[in-house]
Every structure is written in structure tokens, then in C-alpha cells.
Coordinates of C-alpha atoms in Angstrom, one line a residue:
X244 CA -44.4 -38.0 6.5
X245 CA -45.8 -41.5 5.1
X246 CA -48.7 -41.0 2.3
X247 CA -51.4 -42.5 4.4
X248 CA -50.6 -39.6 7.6
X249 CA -50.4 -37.1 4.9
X250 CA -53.8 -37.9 3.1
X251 CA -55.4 -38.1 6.9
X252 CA -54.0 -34.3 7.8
X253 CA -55.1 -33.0 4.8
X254 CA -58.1 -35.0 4.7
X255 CA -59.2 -33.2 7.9
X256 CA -58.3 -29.6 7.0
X257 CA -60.1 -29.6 4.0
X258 CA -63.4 -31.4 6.3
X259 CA -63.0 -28.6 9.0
X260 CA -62.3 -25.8 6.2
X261 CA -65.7 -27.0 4.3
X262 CA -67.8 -27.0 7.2
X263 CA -66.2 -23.6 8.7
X264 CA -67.6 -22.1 5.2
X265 CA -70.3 -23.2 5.1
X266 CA -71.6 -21.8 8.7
X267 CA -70.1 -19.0 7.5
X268 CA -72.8 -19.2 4.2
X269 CA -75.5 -19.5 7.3
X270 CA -74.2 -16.7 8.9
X271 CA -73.6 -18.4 11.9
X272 CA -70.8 -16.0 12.4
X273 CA -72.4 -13.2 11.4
X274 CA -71.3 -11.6 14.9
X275 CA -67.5 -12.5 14.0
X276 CA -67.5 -11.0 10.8
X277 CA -65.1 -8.1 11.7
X278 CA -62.4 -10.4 13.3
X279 CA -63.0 -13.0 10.6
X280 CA -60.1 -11.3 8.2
X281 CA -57.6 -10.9 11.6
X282 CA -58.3 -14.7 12.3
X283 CA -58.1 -15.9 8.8
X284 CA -54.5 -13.7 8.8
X285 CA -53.5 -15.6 11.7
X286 CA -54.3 -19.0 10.6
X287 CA -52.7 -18.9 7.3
X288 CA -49.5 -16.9 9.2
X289 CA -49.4 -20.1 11.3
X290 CA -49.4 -22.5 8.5
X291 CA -46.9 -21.0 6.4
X292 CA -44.8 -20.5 9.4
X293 CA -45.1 -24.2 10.0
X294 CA -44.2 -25.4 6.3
X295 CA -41.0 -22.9 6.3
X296 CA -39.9 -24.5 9.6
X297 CA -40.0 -27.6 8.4
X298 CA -38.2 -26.4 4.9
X299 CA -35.4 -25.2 7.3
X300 CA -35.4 -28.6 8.8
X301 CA -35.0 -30.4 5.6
X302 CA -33.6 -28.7 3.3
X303 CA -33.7 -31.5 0.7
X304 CA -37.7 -30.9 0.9
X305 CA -37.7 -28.0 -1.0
X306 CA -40.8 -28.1 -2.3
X307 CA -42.1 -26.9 1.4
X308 CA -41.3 -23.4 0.5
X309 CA -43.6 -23.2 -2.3
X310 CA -46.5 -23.7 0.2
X311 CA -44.9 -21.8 2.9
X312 CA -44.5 -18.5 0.9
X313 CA -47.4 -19.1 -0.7
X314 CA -49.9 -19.2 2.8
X315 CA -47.5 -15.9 3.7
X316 CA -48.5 -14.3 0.6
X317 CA -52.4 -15.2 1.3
X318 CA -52.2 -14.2 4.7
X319 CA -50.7 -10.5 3.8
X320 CA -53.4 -10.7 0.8
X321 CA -56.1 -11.5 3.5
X322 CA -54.8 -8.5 5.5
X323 CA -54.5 -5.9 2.6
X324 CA -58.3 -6.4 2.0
X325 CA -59.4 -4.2 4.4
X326 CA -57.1 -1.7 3.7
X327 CA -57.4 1.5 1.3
X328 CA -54.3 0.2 -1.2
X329 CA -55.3 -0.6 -4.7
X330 CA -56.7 -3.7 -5.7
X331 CA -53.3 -4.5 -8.1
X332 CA -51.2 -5.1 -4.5
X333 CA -53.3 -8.3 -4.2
X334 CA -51.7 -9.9 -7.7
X335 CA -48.4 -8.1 -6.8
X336 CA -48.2 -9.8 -3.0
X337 CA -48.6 -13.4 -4.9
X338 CA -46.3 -13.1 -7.6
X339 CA -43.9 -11.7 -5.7
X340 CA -44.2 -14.6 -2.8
X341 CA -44.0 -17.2 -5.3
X342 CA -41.5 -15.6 -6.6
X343 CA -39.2 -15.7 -2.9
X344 CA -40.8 -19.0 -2.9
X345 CA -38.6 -19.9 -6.0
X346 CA -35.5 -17.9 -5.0
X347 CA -35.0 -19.3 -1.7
X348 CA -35.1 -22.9 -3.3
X349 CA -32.4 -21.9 -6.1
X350 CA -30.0 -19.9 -2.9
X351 CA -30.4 -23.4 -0.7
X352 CA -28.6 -25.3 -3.6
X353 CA -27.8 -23.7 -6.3
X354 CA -25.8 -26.7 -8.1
X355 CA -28.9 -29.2 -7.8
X356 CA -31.6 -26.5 -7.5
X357 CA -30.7 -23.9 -10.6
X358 CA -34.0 -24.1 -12.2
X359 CA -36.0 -22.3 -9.8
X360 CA -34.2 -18.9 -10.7
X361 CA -36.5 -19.5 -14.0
X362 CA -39.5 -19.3 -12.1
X363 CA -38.6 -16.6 -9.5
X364 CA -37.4 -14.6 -11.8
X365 CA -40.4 -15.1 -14.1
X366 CA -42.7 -14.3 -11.4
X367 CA -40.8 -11.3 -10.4
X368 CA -41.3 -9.5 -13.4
X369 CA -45.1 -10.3 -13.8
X370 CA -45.4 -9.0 -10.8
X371 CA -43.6 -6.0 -12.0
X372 CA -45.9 -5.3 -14.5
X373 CA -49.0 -5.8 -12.7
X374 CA -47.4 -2.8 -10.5
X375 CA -46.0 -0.7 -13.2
X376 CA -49.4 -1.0 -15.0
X377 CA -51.0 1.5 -13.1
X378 CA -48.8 4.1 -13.2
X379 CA -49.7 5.2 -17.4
X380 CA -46.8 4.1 -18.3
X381 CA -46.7 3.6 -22.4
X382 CA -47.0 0.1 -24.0
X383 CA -43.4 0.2 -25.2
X384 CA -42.0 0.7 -21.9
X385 CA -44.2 -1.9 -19.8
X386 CA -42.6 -4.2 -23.6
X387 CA -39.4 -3.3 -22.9
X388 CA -39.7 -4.6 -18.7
X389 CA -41.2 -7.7 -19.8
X390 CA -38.3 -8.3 -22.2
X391 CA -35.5 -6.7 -20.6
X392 CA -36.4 -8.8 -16.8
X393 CA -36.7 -12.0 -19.0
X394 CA -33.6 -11.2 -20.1
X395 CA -31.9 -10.6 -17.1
X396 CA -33.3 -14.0 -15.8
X397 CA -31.2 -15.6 -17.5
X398 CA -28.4 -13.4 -17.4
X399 CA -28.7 -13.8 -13.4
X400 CA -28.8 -18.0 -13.8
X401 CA -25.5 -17.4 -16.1
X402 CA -23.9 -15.1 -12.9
X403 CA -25.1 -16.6 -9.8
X404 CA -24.0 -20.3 -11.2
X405 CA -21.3 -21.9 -9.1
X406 CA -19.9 -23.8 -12.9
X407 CA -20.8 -21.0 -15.5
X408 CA -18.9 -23.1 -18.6
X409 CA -22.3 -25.6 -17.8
X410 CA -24.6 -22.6 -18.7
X411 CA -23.1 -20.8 -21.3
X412 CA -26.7 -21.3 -23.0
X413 CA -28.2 -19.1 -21.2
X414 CA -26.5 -16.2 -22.2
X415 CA -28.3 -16.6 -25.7
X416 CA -31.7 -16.4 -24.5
X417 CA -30.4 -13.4 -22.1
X418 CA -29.1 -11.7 -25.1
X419 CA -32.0 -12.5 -27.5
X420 CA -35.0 -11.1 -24.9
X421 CA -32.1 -7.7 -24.3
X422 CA -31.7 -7.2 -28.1
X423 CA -36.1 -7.4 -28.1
X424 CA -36.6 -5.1 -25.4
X425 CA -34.4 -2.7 -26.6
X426 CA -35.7 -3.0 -30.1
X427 CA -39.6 -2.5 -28.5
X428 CA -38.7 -0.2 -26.1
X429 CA -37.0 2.9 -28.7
X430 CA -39.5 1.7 -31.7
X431 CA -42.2 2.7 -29.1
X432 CA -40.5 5.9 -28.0
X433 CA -40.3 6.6 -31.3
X434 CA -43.9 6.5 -32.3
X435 CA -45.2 8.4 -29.3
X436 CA -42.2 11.3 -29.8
X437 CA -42.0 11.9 -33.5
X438 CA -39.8 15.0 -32.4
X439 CA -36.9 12.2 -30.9
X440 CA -37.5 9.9 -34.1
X441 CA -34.1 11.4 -35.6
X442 CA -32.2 10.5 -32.1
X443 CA -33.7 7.2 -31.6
X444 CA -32.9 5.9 -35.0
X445 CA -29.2 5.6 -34.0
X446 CA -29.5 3.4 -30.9
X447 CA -28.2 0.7 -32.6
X448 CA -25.1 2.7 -32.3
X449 CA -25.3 0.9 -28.7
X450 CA -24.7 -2.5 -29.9
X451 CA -22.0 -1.4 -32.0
X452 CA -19.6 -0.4 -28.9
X453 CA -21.2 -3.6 -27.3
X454 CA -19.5 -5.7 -30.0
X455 CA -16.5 -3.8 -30.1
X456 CA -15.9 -4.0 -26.3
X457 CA -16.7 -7.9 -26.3
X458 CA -14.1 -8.3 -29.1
X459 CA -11.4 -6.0 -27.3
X460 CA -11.9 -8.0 -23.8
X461 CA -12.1 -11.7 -26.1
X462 CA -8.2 -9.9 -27.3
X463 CA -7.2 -9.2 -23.8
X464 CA -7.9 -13.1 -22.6
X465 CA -6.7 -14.2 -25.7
X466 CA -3.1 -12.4 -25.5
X467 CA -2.8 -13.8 -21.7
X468 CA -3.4 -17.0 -22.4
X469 CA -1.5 -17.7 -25.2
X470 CA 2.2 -17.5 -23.2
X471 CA 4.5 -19.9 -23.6
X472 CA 4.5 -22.8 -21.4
X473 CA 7.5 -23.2 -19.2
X474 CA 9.2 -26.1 -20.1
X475 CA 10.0 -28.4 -17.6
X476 CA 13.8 -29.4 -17.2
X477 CA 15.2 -32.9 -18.4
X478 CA 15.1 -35.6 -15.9
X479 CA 18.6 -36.6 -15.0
X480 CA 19.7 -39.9 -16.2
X481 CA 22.0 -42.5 -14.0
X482 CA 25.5 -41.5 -14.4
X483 CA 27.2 -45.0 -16.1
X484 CA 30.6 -45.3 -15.4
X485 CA 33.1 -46.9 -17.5
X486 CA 36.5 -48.0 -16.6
X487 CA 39.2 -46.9 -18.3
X488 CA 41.4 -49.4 -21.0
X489 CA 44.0 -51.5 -19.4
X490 CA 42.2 -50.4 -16.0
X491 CA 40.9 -53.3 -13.8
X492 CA 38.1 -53.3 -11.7
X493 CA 39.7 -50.9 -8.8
X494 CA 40.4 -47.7 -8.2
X495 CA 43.3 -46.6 -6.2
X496 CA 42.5 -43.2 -4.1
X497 CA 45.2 -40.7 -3.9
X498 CA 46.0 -40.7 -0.3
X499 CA 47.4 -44.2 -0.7
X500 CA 45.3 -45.7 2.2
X501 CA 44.2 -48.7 0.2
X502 CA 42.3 -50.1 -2.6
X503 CA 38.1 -48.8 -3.2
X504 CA 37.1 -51.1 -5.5
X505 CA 35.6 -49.0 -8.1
X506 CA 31.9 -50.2 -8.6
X507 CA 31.6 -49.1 -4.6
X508 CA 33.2 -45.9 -5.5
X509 CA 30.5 -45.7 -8.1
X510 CA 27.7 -46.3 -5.4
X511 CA 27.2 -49.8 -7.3
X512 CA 27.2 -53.1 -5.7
X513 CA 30.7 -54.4 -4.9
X514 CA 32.3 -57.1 -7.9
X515 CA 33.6 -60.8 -6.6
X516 CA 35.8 -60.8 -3.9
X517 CA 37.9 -62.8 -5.9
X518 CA 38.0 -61.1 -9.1
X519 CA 38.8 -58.0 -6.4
X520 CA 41.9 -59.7 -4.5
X521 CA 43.5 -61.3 -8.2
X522 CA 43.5 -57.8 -10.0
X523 CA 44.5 -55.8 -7.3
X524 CA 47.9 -54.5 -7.1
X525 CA 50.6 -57.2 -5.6
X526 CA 53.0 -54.3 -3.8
X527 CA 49.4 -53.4 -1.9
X528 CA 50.1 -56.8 -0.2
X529 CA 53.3 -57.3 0.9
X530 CA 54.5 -56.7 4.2

């Protein structure tokens, strides 16, 4: 789609979107207002519909998920509204379309496209939170989610990458955001269950058999790779042969059938035919 085709489409549906709000301010649909939500549902269905089509298309224009999911997300938003769930869904349906958005674009090429599992993963876990929030769950634990799934973000890019030596860095953030959401997660226990205090004072315990396991398995790859290399055999060298003293150039089989001369016998070339017939053997040639 050229620039100019693009600014006219757009162009138009944000002309036809102001004027439809702005009956809609006069109440000239004030008789539509109960199939408003079902038709707004449908339109923005349509779109996103239309932008992931076109994704599937081309898969080298990513960036058409982002809108599709995102018109998905506002159409099931649009929907929701009239519909006894609680008012956090509405936060939760974004986040989390954004965040398939994201994830779709990282699964469709995950060599070129690795940076979206940042964002989808991101968005995942704020969406999370938004949900977990109303449940009365303590700060420490709602801590620990936002730490913990950011670490995991990055421990999934690390997994899911098709060269993983190219991002070995993102095991330290991964570990760093873990070691946090841990270290929130039991100092908040701890303050809100002064009876577990005792207990919870020993979960670094955990990263002690962490270490040790990491230093047994580093052992283990250590010990296979370090076998001797099997050595590869010498390459044969080109069998010289040498005449014998007082021998001339000829060799005389054993069946008596005549003279080889002995540079053939050798697989060489064969010498002068004259330097062949004057050392060869005189009682060979009589008759």
C-alpha cells in the first residue's frame, strides 16, 4: 500500500468516525442506542479480522498484528461492557491482546523477530496483575509475580531461541529479577506471618542446592567433553623403489617368460628403450 492510498483510507475513516460521533452527541441515534455496542463489536471484529488476514498474507508486515489484535481486543472490550464482569477484565482483555499481538510476531520469525517476546511477555504479566489484584492478595505476592514473570521473560527468549550461545545475556537479567522476586516474595511472607519468620529465614537454603546442582551438571559436560580426540591415521607416502647394487634397470620375473623392465613393475613410466635393450640380459636374445 503506497503512502498516498494509505493517508486517503485512513483519511476517510477517521472523517466518517468523527461525523458518526458526533450524531451520536445529537442523539440522532438515540433509537439505536441498544444495538450501538453489537454494531460497534462488529465493526471493529471486521477490521481486525482484515489486518490479521493481511498479516497472514505478508508475513514480513508484521507490524499488522499489532493492529489486528489490538481492534480484537477493543471489540471483546466493547462487548464486555454490557456485561456483569468486573471492570478490571477491560485492562486484562488489552494487555493480554497486545500481548498475542507480540507473541505471534516473535513465533512467525523467531531469528529476525526475537524482540517481541520482550513486549509479550511484559504485557502478559501486567495483565496478570491487573487480574490478581482483586483477589486480596498481599503486596509481597502481587511483588514476587511482577518479578518472577519478568524473569521468566527472559528465561523464555533464552529457551524458545533457535541459536541460544547468541543470548546467553539474557539469562542474567532472568536470574537477577528470580533472585528479586524470591527475595520480596518470603521478606513479605515474613512480615505478615511472624509465626513462619523462623522457617522463612532459611530460603536461601534454595539457592544453595541451585548452585551446587549448576556446578555438578557444569562437571558432567565438562568430563564428556574433555575425551581424547581420535587421532587420525598417517597418510601413506609413495612407495620409492630402489634398485639393488650391480642391478640394472630390469627385473627378471621368476617364471622365466621375459624381461619387465622394473620402473613398469613399479607402476612408473617405462626407462629408454635403449638403455632397456643394452642392459638386458644377452642369453634373453639369442635364438
Amino acid at each position: 500500500m503506497s503512502r498516498v492510498r494509505g493517508g486517503l483510507i485512513w483519511g476517510l475513516v477517521l472523517a466518517v468516525l468523527g461525523v458518526l460521533l458526533l450524531l451520536w452527541n445529537f442523539d440522532v441515534f438515540a433509537s439505536l442506542a441498544a444495538q450501538v455496542p453489537l454494531i460497534l463489536t462488529g465493526v471493529m471484529l471486521f477490521l481486525g479480522l482484515a489486518f490479521l488476514f493481511g498479516f497472514v498474507a505478508r508475513r514480513q508486515e508484521w507490524w499488522r498484528a499489532i493492529p489486528g489484535f489490538l481492534l480484537l481486543s477493543v471489540a471483546a472490550i466493547i462487548y464486555l461492557a454490557g456485561r456483569p464482569v468486573p471492570e478490571v477484565w477491560s485492562g486484562a482483555v488489552l494487555f493480554l491482546g497486545l500481548a498475542l499481538a507480540f507473541g505471534v510476531i516473535f513465533f512467525s520469525n523467531r531469528r529476525q523477530n526475537w524482540w517481541a517476546m520482550i513486549p509479550a511477555g511484559t504485557l502478559t504479566v501486567v495483565a496478570a496483575l491487573l487480574l490478581l489484584s482483586t483477589q486480596g492478595l498481599p503486596a509481597a505476592v502481587l511483588g514476587a509475580v511482577l518479578y518472577g514473570g519478568m524473569g521468566l521473560v527472559f528465561g523464555l527468549l533464552y529457551l524458545l531461541a533457535p541459536e541460544r550461545r547468541q543470548f546467553l545475556w539474557a539469562l542474567m537479567p532472568a536470574g537477577v529479577l528470580l533472585l528479586m522476586g524470591l527475595i520480596t516474595l518470603f521478606a513479605g511472607l515474613g512480615q505478615d506471618n511472624p509465626s513462619l519468620a523462623p522457617w522463612l529465614r532459611l530460603w536461601p537454603l534454595l539457592l544453595v542446592i541451585a548452585g551446587i546442582g549448576l556446578a555438578v551438571l557444569a562437571l558432567g559436560r565438562s568430563g564428556q567433553g574433555g575425551a581424547p580426540a581420535q587421532e587420525l591415521p598417517p597418510v601413506p607416502q609413495a612407495a620409492e623403489s630402489t634398485a639393488a647394487q650391480g642391478a640394472g634397470v630390469h627385473a627378471v620375473p621368476e617364471t622365466g617368460q621375459g624381461v619387465v623392465p622394473a620402473a613398469d613393475a613399479a607402476g612408473g613410466e617405462v626407462p629408454d628403450l635403449y638403455e632397456f635393450l643394452r642392459n638386458a640380459p644377452p642369453e634373453q636374445y639369442k635364438e
